[in-house]
Amino acid sequence: MNPTITFSIERIIYLAIIITLISVLLFRLIGDYGKKRVVRRRFERGKKLEERARGFLISKGFRILAEQAEFEHIYNIDGTENSSILVVDYLVSQKGKKYIVEVKSGTSATSIHNSNTRRQLLEYHYAIESDGIFLLDMEAEELHKVDFIPLESHRGRRWILIALLIGITGIWLPGLVPKVIVSIILS
């Protein structure tokens, strides 16, 4: 084989490898830039909606007590005390009561059926003393009061239902026995 042909084939292979590596690197850089741009746009849009939320809440009769209010939540892990900082979008008051307002935007985050949103609001409900929590969908300009029903309330209702059934059965059964006996005798 001719040495110049072999040399040319080697150069072509090396060149192809270098072009492939550069292409892969460029595609990754472009992809990362696109993702960062989407995240940045989403963040900027969220910030604008949060700024609009202030005016919206005031128009609904709320007084803004704090924006991006921080609360420390203390908990134990295997007996060791830990803490986390919870940041709520707005702490507001109305008619002498204090509320937490969480501002959301997008398609799914604005729904209490979204597990992440629900968990966040449950954490606020459990860890921060307030008179209630509102979920504000700024895109639709809808404010929803979220009330979490304690587990004890479910158990209490169950016992009331059971007691009611026992009471009705206790009234109904004694009258049923003589009726059964009379129907047997008459048949």
mmCIF file with all atom_site columns, C-alpha atoms in Angstrom:
data_model
loop_
_atom_site.group_PDB
_atom_site.id
_atom_site.type_symbol
_atom_site.label_atom_id
_atom_site.label_alt_id
_atom_site.label_comp_id
_atom_site.label_asym_id
_atom_site.label_entity_id
_atom_site.label_seq_id
_atom_site.pdbx_PDB_ins_code
_atom_site.Cartn_x
_atom_site.Cartn_y
_atom_site.Cartn_z
_atom_site.occupancy
_atom_site.B_iso_or_equiv
_atom_site.pdbx_formal_charge
_atom_site.auth_seq_id
_atom_site.auth_comp_id
_atom_site.auth_asym_id
_atom_site.auth_atom_id
_atom_site.pdbx_PDB_model_num
ATOM 1   C CA . MET A 1 1   ? 0.000   0.000   0.000  1.00 0.00 ? 1   MET A CA 1
ATOM 2   C CA . ASN A 1 2   ? 1.140   3.467   -0.808 1.00 0.00 ? 2   ASN A CA 1
ATOM 3   C CA . PRO A 1 3   ? 2.368   5.344   2.347  1.00 0.00 ? 3   PRO A CA 1
ATOM 4   C CA . THR A 1 4   ? 0.825   8.632   1.205  1.00 0.00 ? 4   THR A CA 1
ATOM 5   C CA . ILE A 1 5   ? -2.616  7.026   0.889  1.00 0.00 ? 5   ILE A CA 1
ATOM 6   C CA . THR A 1 6   ? -2.335  5.531   4.391  1.00 0.00 ? 6   THR A CA 1
ATOM 7   C CA . PHE A 1 7   ? -1.242  8.877   5.758  1.00 0.00 ? 7   PHE A CA 1
ATOM 8   C CA . SER A 1 8   ? -4.259  10.577  4.152  1.00 0.00 ? 8   SER A CA 1
ATOM 9   C CA . ILE A 1 9   ? -6.714  8.001   5.514  1.00 0.00 ? 9   ILE A CA 1
ATOM 10  C CA . GLU A 1 10  ? -5.283  8.465   9.029  1.00 0.00 ? 10  GLU A CA 1
ATOM 11  C CA . ARG A 1 11  ? -5.648  12.243  8.694  1.00 0.00 ? 11  ARG A CA 1
ATOM 12  C CA . ILE A 1 12  ? -9.231  11.872  7.504  1.00 0.00 ? 12  ILE A CA 1
ATOM 13  C CA . ILE A 1 13  ? -10.085 9.579   10.467 1.00 0.00 ? 13  ILE A CA 1
ATOM 14  C CA . TYR A 1 14  ? -8.478  11.991  12.970 1.00 0.00 ? 14  TYR A CA 1
ATOM 15  C CA . LEU A 1 15  ? -10.239 14.917  11.365 1.00 0.00 ? 15  LEU A CA 1
ATOM 16  C CA . ALA A 1 16  ? -13.587 13.072  11.520 1.00 0.00 ? 16  ALA A CA 1
ATOM 17  C CA . ILE A 1 17  ? -13.039 12.291  15.220 1.00 0.00 ? 17  ILE A CA 1
ATOM 18  C CA . ILE A 1 18  ? -12.156 15.911  15.993 1.00 0.00 ? 18  ILE A CA 1
ATOM 19  C CA . ILE A 1 19  ? -15.179 17.224  14.054 1.00 0.00 ? 19  ILE A CA 1
ATOM 20  C CA . THR A 1 20  ? -17.449 14.740  15.878 1.00 0.00 ? 20  THR A CA 1
ATOM 21  C CA . LEU A 1 21  ? -16.114 15.775  19.302 1.00 0.00 ? 21  LEU A CA 1
ATOM 22  C CA . ILE A 1 22  ? -16.467 19.479  18.500 1.00 0.00 ? 22  ILE A CA 1
ATOM 23  C CA . SER A 1 23  ? -20.018 18.884  17.213 1.00 0.00 ? 23  SER A CA 1
ATOM 24  C CA . VAL A 1 24  ? -21.023 16.996  20.366 1.00 0.00 ? 24  VAL A CA 1
ATOM 25  C CA . LEU A 1 25  ? -19.543 19.743  22.529 1.00 0.00 ? 25  LEU A CA 1
ATOM 26  C CA . LEU A 1 26  ? -21.342 22.471  20.562 1.00 0.00 ? 26  LEU A CA 1
ATOM 27  C CA . PHE A 1 27  ? -24.683 20.649  20.739 1.00 0.00 ? 27  PHE A CA 1
ATOM 28  C CA . ARG A 1 28  ? -24.302 20.266  24.518 1.00 0.00 ? 28  ARG A CA 1
ATOM 29  C CA . LEU A 1 29  ? -23.403 23.934  24.939 1.00 0.00 ? 29  LEU A CA 1
ATOM 30  C CA . ILE A 1 30  ? -26.343 25.038  22.808 1.00 0.00 ? 30  ILE A CA 1
ATOM 31  C CA . GLY A 1 31  ? -28.673 22.693  24.710 1.00 0.00 ? 31  GLY A CA 1
ATOM 32  C CA . ASP A 1 32  ? -27.446 23.966  28.094 1.00 0.00 ? 32  ASP A CA 1
ATOM 33  C CA . TYR A 1 33  ? -27.843 27.561  26.931 1.00 0.00 ? 33  TYR A CA 1
ATOM 34  C CA . GLY A 1 34  ? -31.413 26.822  25.794 1.00 0.00 ? 34  GLY A CA 1
ATOM 35  C CA . LYS A 1 35  ? -32.317 25.200  29.122 1.00 0.00 ? 35  LYS A CA 1
ATOM 36  C CA . LYS A 1 36  ? -30.833 28.092  31.090 1.00 0.00 ? 36  LYS A CA 1
ATOM 37  C CA . ARG A 1 37  ? -32.717 30.540  28.908 1.00 0.00 ? 37  ARG A CA 1
ATOM 38  C CA . VAL A 1 38  ? -36.024 28.725  29.541 1.00 0.00 ? 38  VAL A CA 1
ATOM 39  C CA . VAL A 1 39  ? -35.370 28.649  33.293 1.00 0.00 ? 39  VAL A CA 1
ATOM 40  C CA . ARG A 1 40  ? -34.400 32.333  33.281 1.00 0.00 ? 40  ARG A CA 1
ATOM 41  C CA . ARG A 1 41  ? -37.562 33.283  31.343 1.00 0.00 ? 41  ARG A CA 1
ATOM 42  C CA . ARG A 1 42  ? -39.726 31.230  33.708 1.00 0.00 ? 42  ARG A CA 1
ATOM 43  C CA . PHE A 1 43  ? -38.050 32.863  36.723 1.00 0.00 ? 43  PHE A CA 1
ATOM 44  C CA . GLU A 1 44  ? -38.489 36.373  35.277 1.00 0.00 ? 44  GLU A CA 1
ATOM 45  C CA . ARG A 1 45  ? -42.130 35.648  34.456 1.00 0.00 ? 45  ARG A CA 1
ATOM 46  C CA . GLY A 1 46  ? -42.691 34.314  37.983 1.00 0.00 ? 46  GLY A CA 1
ATOM 47  C CA . LYS A 1 47  ? -41.083 37.440  39.458 1.00 0.00 ? 47  LYS A CA 1
ATOM 48  C CA . LYS A 1 48  ? -43.343 39.715  37.395 1.00 0.00 ? 48  LYS A CA 1
ATOM 49  C CA . LEU A 1 49  ? -46.416 37.761  38.486 1.00 0.00 ? 49  LEU A CA 1
ATOM 50  C CA . GLU A 1 50  ? -45.321 37.942  42.130 1.00 0.00 ? 50  GLU A CA 1
ATOM 51  C CA . GLU A 1 51  ? -44.928 41.719  41.801 1.00 0.00 ? 51  GLU A CA 1
ATOM 52  C CA . ARG A 1 52  ? -48.437 41.921  40.319 1.00 0.00 ? 52  ARG A CA 1
ATOM 53  C CA . ALA A 1 53  ? -49.662 39.751  43.195 1.00 0.00 ? 53  ALA A CA 1
ATOM 54  C CA . ARG A 1 54  ? -48.886 42.545  45.665 1.00 0.00 ? 54  ARG A CA 1
ATOM 55  C CA . GLY A 1 55  ? -51.337 44.907  43.936 1.00 0.00 ? 55  GLY A CA 1
ATOM 56  C CA . PHE A 1 56  ? -53.882 42.135  43.514 1.00 0.00 ? 56  PHE A CA 1
ATOM 57  C CA . LEU A 1 57  ? -53.822 41.285  47.235 1.00 0.00 ? 57  LEU A CA 1
ATOM 58  C CA . ILE A 1 58  ? -54.161 44.958  48.208 1.00 0.00 ? 58  ILE A CA 1
ATOM 59  C CA . SER A 1 59  ? -57.130 45.291  45.827 1.00 0.00 ? 59  SER A CA 1
ATOM 60  C CA . LYS A 1 60  ? -58.782 42.347  47.645 1.00 0.00 ? 60  LYS A CA 1
ATOM 61  C CA . GLY A 1 61  ? -58.493 44.148  50.986 1.00 0.00 ? 61  GLY A CA 1
ATOM 62  C CA . PHE A 1 62  ? -55.365 42.499  52.355 1.00 0.00 ? 62  PHE A CA 1
ATOM 63  C CA . ARG A 1 63  ? -52.608 44.402  54.110 1.00 0.00 ? 63  ARG A CA 1
ATOM 64  C CA . ILE A 1 64  ? -49.117 43.189  53.197 1.00 0.00 ? 64  ILE A CA 1
ATOM 65  C CA . LEU A 1 65  ? -47.155 42.367  56.366 1.00 0.00 ? 65  LEU A CA 1
ATOM 66  C CA . ALA A 1 66  ? -44.131 40.822  54.630 1.00 0.00 ? 66  ALA A CA 1
ATOM 67  C CA . GLU A 1 67  ? -42.875 39.593  51.267 1.00 0.00 ? 67  GLU A CA 1
ATOM 68  C CA . GLN A 1 68  ? -40.621 36.553  51.083 1.00 0.00 ? 68  GLN A CA 1
ATOM 69  C CA . ALA A 1 69  ? -41.069 36.128  54.834 1.00 0.00 ? 69  ALA A CA 1
ATOM 70  C CA . GLU A 1 70  ? -38.722 33.591  56.416 1.00 0.00 ? 70  GLU A CA 1
ATOM 71  C CA . PHE A 1 71  ? -39.717 31.214  59.197 1.00 0.00 ? 71  PHE A CA 1
ATOM 72  C CA . GLU A 1 72  ? -37.499 28.697  60.959 1.00 0.00 ? 72  GLU A CA 1
ATOM 73  C CA . HIS A 1 73  ? -38.976 25.232  61.389 1.00 0.00 ? 73  HIS A CA 1
ATOM 74  C CA . ILE A 1 74  ? -37.305 22.982  63.978 1.00 0.00 ? 74  ILE A CA 1
ATOM 75  C CA . TYR A 1 75  ? -37.568 19.173  63.869 1.00 0.00 ? 75  TYR A CA 1
ATOM 76  C CA . ASN A 1 76  ? -35.679 16.110  65.114 1.00 0.00 ? 76  ASN A CA 1
ATOM 77  C CA . ILE A 1 77  ? -33.973 13.427  63.073 1.00 0.00 ? 77  ILE A CA 1
ATOM 78  C CA . ASP A 1 78  ? -33.014 10.400  65.175 1.00 0.00 ? 78  ASP A CA 1
ATOM 79  C CA . GLY A 1 79  ? -33.105 12.596  68.272 1.00 0.00 ? 79  GLY A CA 1
ATOM 80  C CA . THR A 1 80  ? -30.882 15.306  66.784 1.00 0.00 ? 80  THR A CA 1
ATOM 81  C CA . GLU A 1 81  ? -32.400 18.764  66.400 1.00 0.00 ? 81  GLU A CA 1
ATOM 82  C CA . ASN A 1 82  ? -32.387 20.209  62.900 1.00 0.00 ? 82  ASN A CA 1
ATOM 83  C CA . SER A 1 83  ? -33.981 23.231  61.322 1.00 0.00 ? 83  SER A CA 1
ATOM 84  C CA . SER A 1 84  ? -35.031 24.529  57.945 1.00 0.00 ? 84  SER A CA 1
ATOM 85  C CA . ILE A 1 85  ? -35.970 27.959  56.704 1.00 0.00 ? 85  ILE A CA 1
ATOM 86  C CA . LEU A 1 86  ? -39.390 28.208  55.074 1.00 0.00 ? 86  LEU A CA 1
ATOM 87  C CA . VAL A 1 87  ? -39.931 31.192  52.787 1.00 0.00 ? 87  VAL A CA 1
ATOM 88  C CA . VAL A 1 88  ? -43.530 32.225  52.085 1.00 0.00 ? 88  VAL A CA 1
ATOM 89  C CA . ASP A 1 89  ? -44.365 34.570  49.227 1.00 0.00 ? 89  ASP A CA 1
ATOM 90  C CA . TYR A 1 90  ? -46.603 36.867  51.280 1.00 0.00 ? 90  TYR A CA 1
ATOM 91  C CA . LEU A 1 91  ? -47.688 37.226  54.861 1.00 0.00 ? 91  LEU A CA 1
ATOM 92  C CA . VAL A 1 92  ? -50.877 39.305  54.867 1.00 0.00 ? 92  VAL A CA 1
ATOM 93  C CA . SER A 1 93  ? -53.614 40.376  57.237 1.00 0.00 ? 93  SER A CA 1
ATOM 94  C CA . GLN A 1 94  ? -57.289 41.080  56.841 1.00 0.00 ? 94  GLN A CA 1
ATOM 95  C CA . LYS A 1 95  ? -59.911 41.806  59.520 1.00 0.00 ? 95  LYS A CA 1
ATOM 96  C CA . GLY A 1 96  ? -57.438 41.111  62.316 1.00 0.00 ? 96  GLY A CA 1
ATOM 97  C CA . LYS A 1 97  ? -56.358 37.717  60.989 1.00 0.00 ? 97  LYS A CA 1
ATOM 98  C CA . LYS A 1 98  ? -52.961 36.714  59.599 1.00 0.00 ? 98  LYS A CA 1
ATOM 99  C CA . TYR A 1 99  ? -52.686 34.622  56.415 1.00 0.00 ? 99  TYR A CA 1
ATOM 100 C CA . ILE A 1 100 ? -50.005 33.027  54.273 1.00 0.00 ? 100 ILE A CA 1
ATOM 101 C CA . VAL A 1 101 ? -50.299 33.557  50.518 1.00 0.00 ? 101 VAL A CA 1
ATOM 102 C CA . GLU A 1 102 ? -48.418 31.309  48.106 1.00 0.00 ? 102 GLU A CA 1
ATOM 103 C CA . VAL A 1 103 ? -48.251 32.680  44.553 1.00 0.00 ? 103 VAL A CA 1
ATOM 104 C CA . LYS A 1 104 ? -48.073 30.141  41.740 1.00 0.00 ? 104 LYS A CA 1
ATOM 105 C CA . SER A 1 105 ? -48.057 30.315  37.968 1.00 0.00 ? 105 SER A CA 1
ATOM 106 C CA . GLY A 1 106 ? -48.026 27.786  35.173 1.00 0.00 ? 106 GLY A CA 1
ATOM 107 C CA . THR A 1 107 ? -50.427 25.025  34.333 1.00 0.00 ? 107 THR A CA 1
ATOM 108 C CA . SER A 1 108 ? -50.058 22.472  37.115 1.00 0.00 ? 108 SER A CA 1
ATOM 109 C CA . ALA A 1 109 ? -48.408 24.312  40.034 1.00 0.00 ? 109 ALA A CA 1
ATOM 110 C CA . THR A 1 110 ? -51.472 26.522  40.489 1.00 0.00 ? 110 THR A CA 1
ATOM 111 C CA . SER A 1 111 ? -53.603 23.527  41.499 1.00 0.00 ? 111 SER A CA 1
ATOM 112 C CA . ILE A 1 112 ? -53.873 22.112  45.018 1.00 0.00 ? 112 ILE A CA 1
ATOM 113 C CA . HIS A 1 113 ? -54.034 18.731  43.263 1.00 0.00 ? 113 HIS A CA 1
ATOM 114 C CA . ASN A 1 114 ? -50.365 19.185  42.307 1.00 0.00 ? 114 ASN A CA 1
ATOM 115 C CA . SER A 1 115 ? -48.505 17.099  44.889 1.00 0.00 ? 115 SER A CA 1
ATOM 116 C CA . ASN A 1 116 ? -45.573 19.518  45.229 1.00 0.00 ? 116 ASN A CA 1
ATOM 117 C CA . THR A 1 117 ? -47.871 22.512  45.774 1.00 0.00 ? 117 THR A CA 1
ATOM 118 C CA . ARG A 1 118 ? -50.001 20.569  48.270 1.00 0.00 ? 118 ARG A CA 1
ATOM 119 C CA . ARG A 1 119 ? -46.933 19.398  50.216 1.00 0.00 ? 119 ARG A CA 1
ATOM 120 C CA . GLN A 1 120 ? -45.592 22.944  50.351 1.00 0.00 ? 120 GLN A CA 1
ATOM 121 C CA . LEU A 1 121 ? -48.884 24.317  51.681 1.00 0.00 ? 121 LEU A CA 1
ATOM 122 C CA . LEU A 1 122 ? -49.197 21.441  54.169 1.00 0.00 ? 122 LEU A CA 1
ATOM 123 C CA . GLU A 1 123 ? -45.714 22.239  55.447 1.00 0.00 ? 123 GLU A CA 1
ATOM 124 C CA . TYR A 1 124 ? -46.694 25.889  55.906 1.00 0.00 ? 124 TYR A CA 1
ATOM 125 C CA . HIS A 1 125 ? -49.917 24.846  57.631 1.00 0.00 ? 125 HIS A CA 1
ATOM 126 C CA . TYR A 1 126 ? -48.054 22.603  60.046 1.00 0.00 ? 126 TYR A CA 1
ATOM 127 C CA . ALA A 1 127 ? -44.963 24.729  60.703 1.00 0.00 ? 127 ALA A CA 1
ATOM 128 C CA . ILE A 1 128 ? -46.158 28.363  60.619 1.00 0.00 ? 128 ILE A CA 1
ATOM 129 C CA . GLU A 1 129 ? -48.767 29.831  62.906 1.00 0.00 ? 129 GLU A CA 1
ATOM 130 C CA . SER A 1 130 ? -51.440 31.589  60.864 1.00 0.00 ? 130 SER A CA 1
ATOM 131 C CA . ASP A 1 131 ? -55.201 31.879  60.487 1.00 0.00 ? 131 ASP A CA 1
ATOM 132 C CA . GLY A 1 132 ? -55.148 30.289  57.058 1.00 0.00 ? 132 GLY A CA 1
ATOM 133 C CA . ILE A 1 133 ? -53.417 29.757  53.744 1.00 0.00 ? 133 ILE A CA 1
ATOM 134 C CA . PHE A 1 134 ? -54.305 31.129  50.338 1.00 0.00 ? 134 PHE A CA 1
ATOM 135 C CA . LEU A 1 135 ? -53.142 29.794  46.977 1.00 0.00 ? 135 LEU A CA 1
ATOM 136 C CA . LEU A 1 136 ? -52.975 32.592  44.426 1.00 0.00 ? 136 LEU A CA 1
ATOM 137 C CA . ASP A 1 137 ? -53.015 31.721  40.729 1.00 0.00 ? 137 ASP A CA 1
ATOM 138 C CA . MET A 1 138 ? -51.782 35.005  39.267 1.00 0.00 ? 138 MET A CA 1
ATOM 139 C CA . GLU A 1 139 ? -52.248 34.015  35.648 1.00 0.00 ? 139 GLU A CA 1
ATOM 140 C CA . ALA A 1 140 ? -55.976 33.493  36.201 1.00 0.00 ? 140 ALA A CA 1
ATOM 141 C CA . GLU A 1 141 ? -56.040 36.047  39.053 1.00 0.00 ? 141 GLU A CA 1
ATOM 142 C CA . GLU A 1 142 ? -57.831 33.549  41.292 1.00 0.00 ? 142 GLU A CA 1
ATOM 143 C CA . LEU A 1 143 ? -57.354 33.422  45.044 1.00 0.00 ? 143 LEU A CA 1
ATOM 144 C CA . HIS A 1 144 ? -58.284 30.147  46.766 1.00 0.00 ? 144 HIS A CA 1
ATOM 145 C CA . LYS A 1 145 ? -58.439 29.612  50.543 1.00 0.00 ? 145 LYS A CA 1
ATOM 146 C CA . VAL A 1 146 ? -57.046 26.195  51.421 1.00 0.00 ? 146 VAL A CA 1
ATOM 147 C CA . ASP A 1 147 ? -58.227 24.515  54.620 1.00 0.00 ? 147 ASP A CA 1
ATOM 148 C CA . PHE A 1 148 ? -56.632 21.242  55.654 1.00 0.00 ? 148 PHE A CA 1
ATOM 149 C CA . ILE A 1 149 ? -58.941 19.044  57.721 1.00 0.00 ? 149 ILE A CA 1
ATOM 150 C CA . PRO A 1 150 ? -57.101 17.438  60.656 1.00 0.00 ? 150 PRO A CA 1
ATOM 151 C CA . LEU A 1 151 ? -57.053 13.650  60.848 1.00 0.00 ? 151 LEU A CA 1
ATOM 152 C CA . GLU A 1 152 ? -58.764 13.797  64.259 1.00 0.00 ? 152 GLU A CA 1
ATOM 153 C CA . SER A 1 153 ? -61.822 15.342  62.602 1.00 0.00 ? 153 SER A CA 1
ATOM 154 C CA . HIS A 1 154 ? -62.176 12.322  60.329 1.00 0.00 ? 154 HIS A CA 1
ATOM 155 C CA . ARG A 1 155 ? -61.923 9.933   63.274 1.00 0.00 ? 155 ARG A CA 1
ATOM 156 C CA . GLY A 1 156 ? -64.437 11.949  65.291 1.00 0.00 ? 156 GLY A CA 1
ATOM 157 C CA . ARG A 1 157 ? -66.940 11.839  62.441 1.00 0.00 ? 157 ARG A CA 1
ATOM 158 C CA . ARG A 1 158 ? -66.511 8.070   62.141 1.00 0.00 ? 158 ARG A CA 1
ATOM 159 C CA . TRP A 1 159 ? -67.346 7.536   65.828 1.00 0.00 ? 159 TRP A CA 1
ATOM 160 C CA . ILE A 1 160 ? -70.429 9.737   65.552 1.00 0.00 ? 160 ILE A CA 1
ATOM 161 C CA . LEU A 1 161 ? -71.609 7.678   62.560 1.00 0.00 ? 161 LEU A CA 1
ATOM 162 C CA . ILE A 1 162 ? -70.983 4.389   64.388 1.00 0.00 ? 162 ILE A CA 1
ATOM 163 C CA . ALA A 1 163 ? -72.847 5.626   67.498 1.00 0.00 ? 163 ALA A CA 1
ATOM 164 C CA . LEU A 1 164 ? -75.740 6.762   65.318 1.00 0.00 ? 164 LEU A CA 1
ATOM 165 C CA . LEU A 1 165 ? -75.946 3.355   63.599 1.00 0.00 ? 165 LEU A CA 1
ATOM 166 C CA . ILE A 1 166 ? -75.847 1.532   66.944 1.00 0.00 ? 166 ILE A CA 1
ATOM 167 C CA . GLY A 1 167 ? -78.589 3.808   68.282 1.00 0.00 ? 167 GLY A CA 1
ATOM 168 C CA . ILE A 1 168 ? -80.850 3.254   65.268 1.00 0.00 ? 168 ILE A CA 1
ATOM 169 C CA . THR A 1 169 ? -80.219 -0.499  65.377 1.00 0.00 ? 169 THR A CA 1
ATOM 170 C CA . GLY A 1 170 ? -80.960 -0.554  69.118 1.00 0.00 ? 170 GLY A CA 1
ATOM 171 C CA . ILE A 1 171 ? -84.317 1.162   68.539 1.00 0.00 ? 171 ILE A CA 1
ATOM 172 C CA . TRP A 1 172 ? -85.223 -0.899  65.483 1.00 0.00 ? 172 TRP A CA 1
ATOM 173 C CA . LEU A 1 173 ? -84.204 -4.410  66.707 1.00 0.00 ? 173 LEU A CA 1
ATOM 174 C CA . PRO A 1 174 ? -86.435 -4.671  69.829 1.00 0.00 ? 174 PRO A CA 1
ATOM 175 C CA . GLY A 1 175 ? -89.496 -3.875  67.701 1.00 0.00 ? 175 GLY A CA 1
ATOM 176 C CA . LEU A 1 176 ? -88.413 -6.381  65.058 1.00 0.00 ? 176 LEU A CA 1
ATOM 177 C CA . VAL A 1 177 ? -88.282 -9.448  67.357 1.00 0.00 ? 177 VAL A CA 1
ATOM 178 C CA . PRO A 1 178 ? -92.007 -9.378  68.341 1.00 0.00 ? 178 PRO A CA 1
ATOM 179 C CA . LYS A 1 179 ? -92.952 -8.782  64.691 1.00 0.00 ? 179 LYS A CA 1
ATOM 180 C CA . VAL A 1 180 ? -90.998 -11.869 63.612 1.00 0.00 ? 180 VAL A CA 1
ATOM 181 C CA . ILE A 1 181 ? -92.603 -13.976 66.374 1.00 0.00 ? 181 ILE A CA 1
ATOM 182 C CA . VAL A 1 182 ? -96.138 -12.791 65.467 1.00 0.00 ? 182 VAL A CA 1
ATOM 183 C CA . SER A 1 183 ? -95.518 -13.427 61.755 1.00 0.00 ? 183 SER A CA 1
ATOM 184 C CA . ILE A 1 184 ? -94.312 -16.984 62.539 1.00 0.00 ? 184 ILE A CA 1
ATOM 185 C CA . ILE A 1 185 ? -97.373 -17.685 64.702 1.00 0.00 ? 185 ILE A CA 1
ATOM 186 C CA . LEU A 1 186 ? -99.807 -16.309 62.123 1.00 0.00 ? 186 LEU A CA 1
ATOM 187 C CA . SER A 1 187 ? -98.300 -18.175 59.202 1.00 0.00 ? 187 SER A CA 1
#
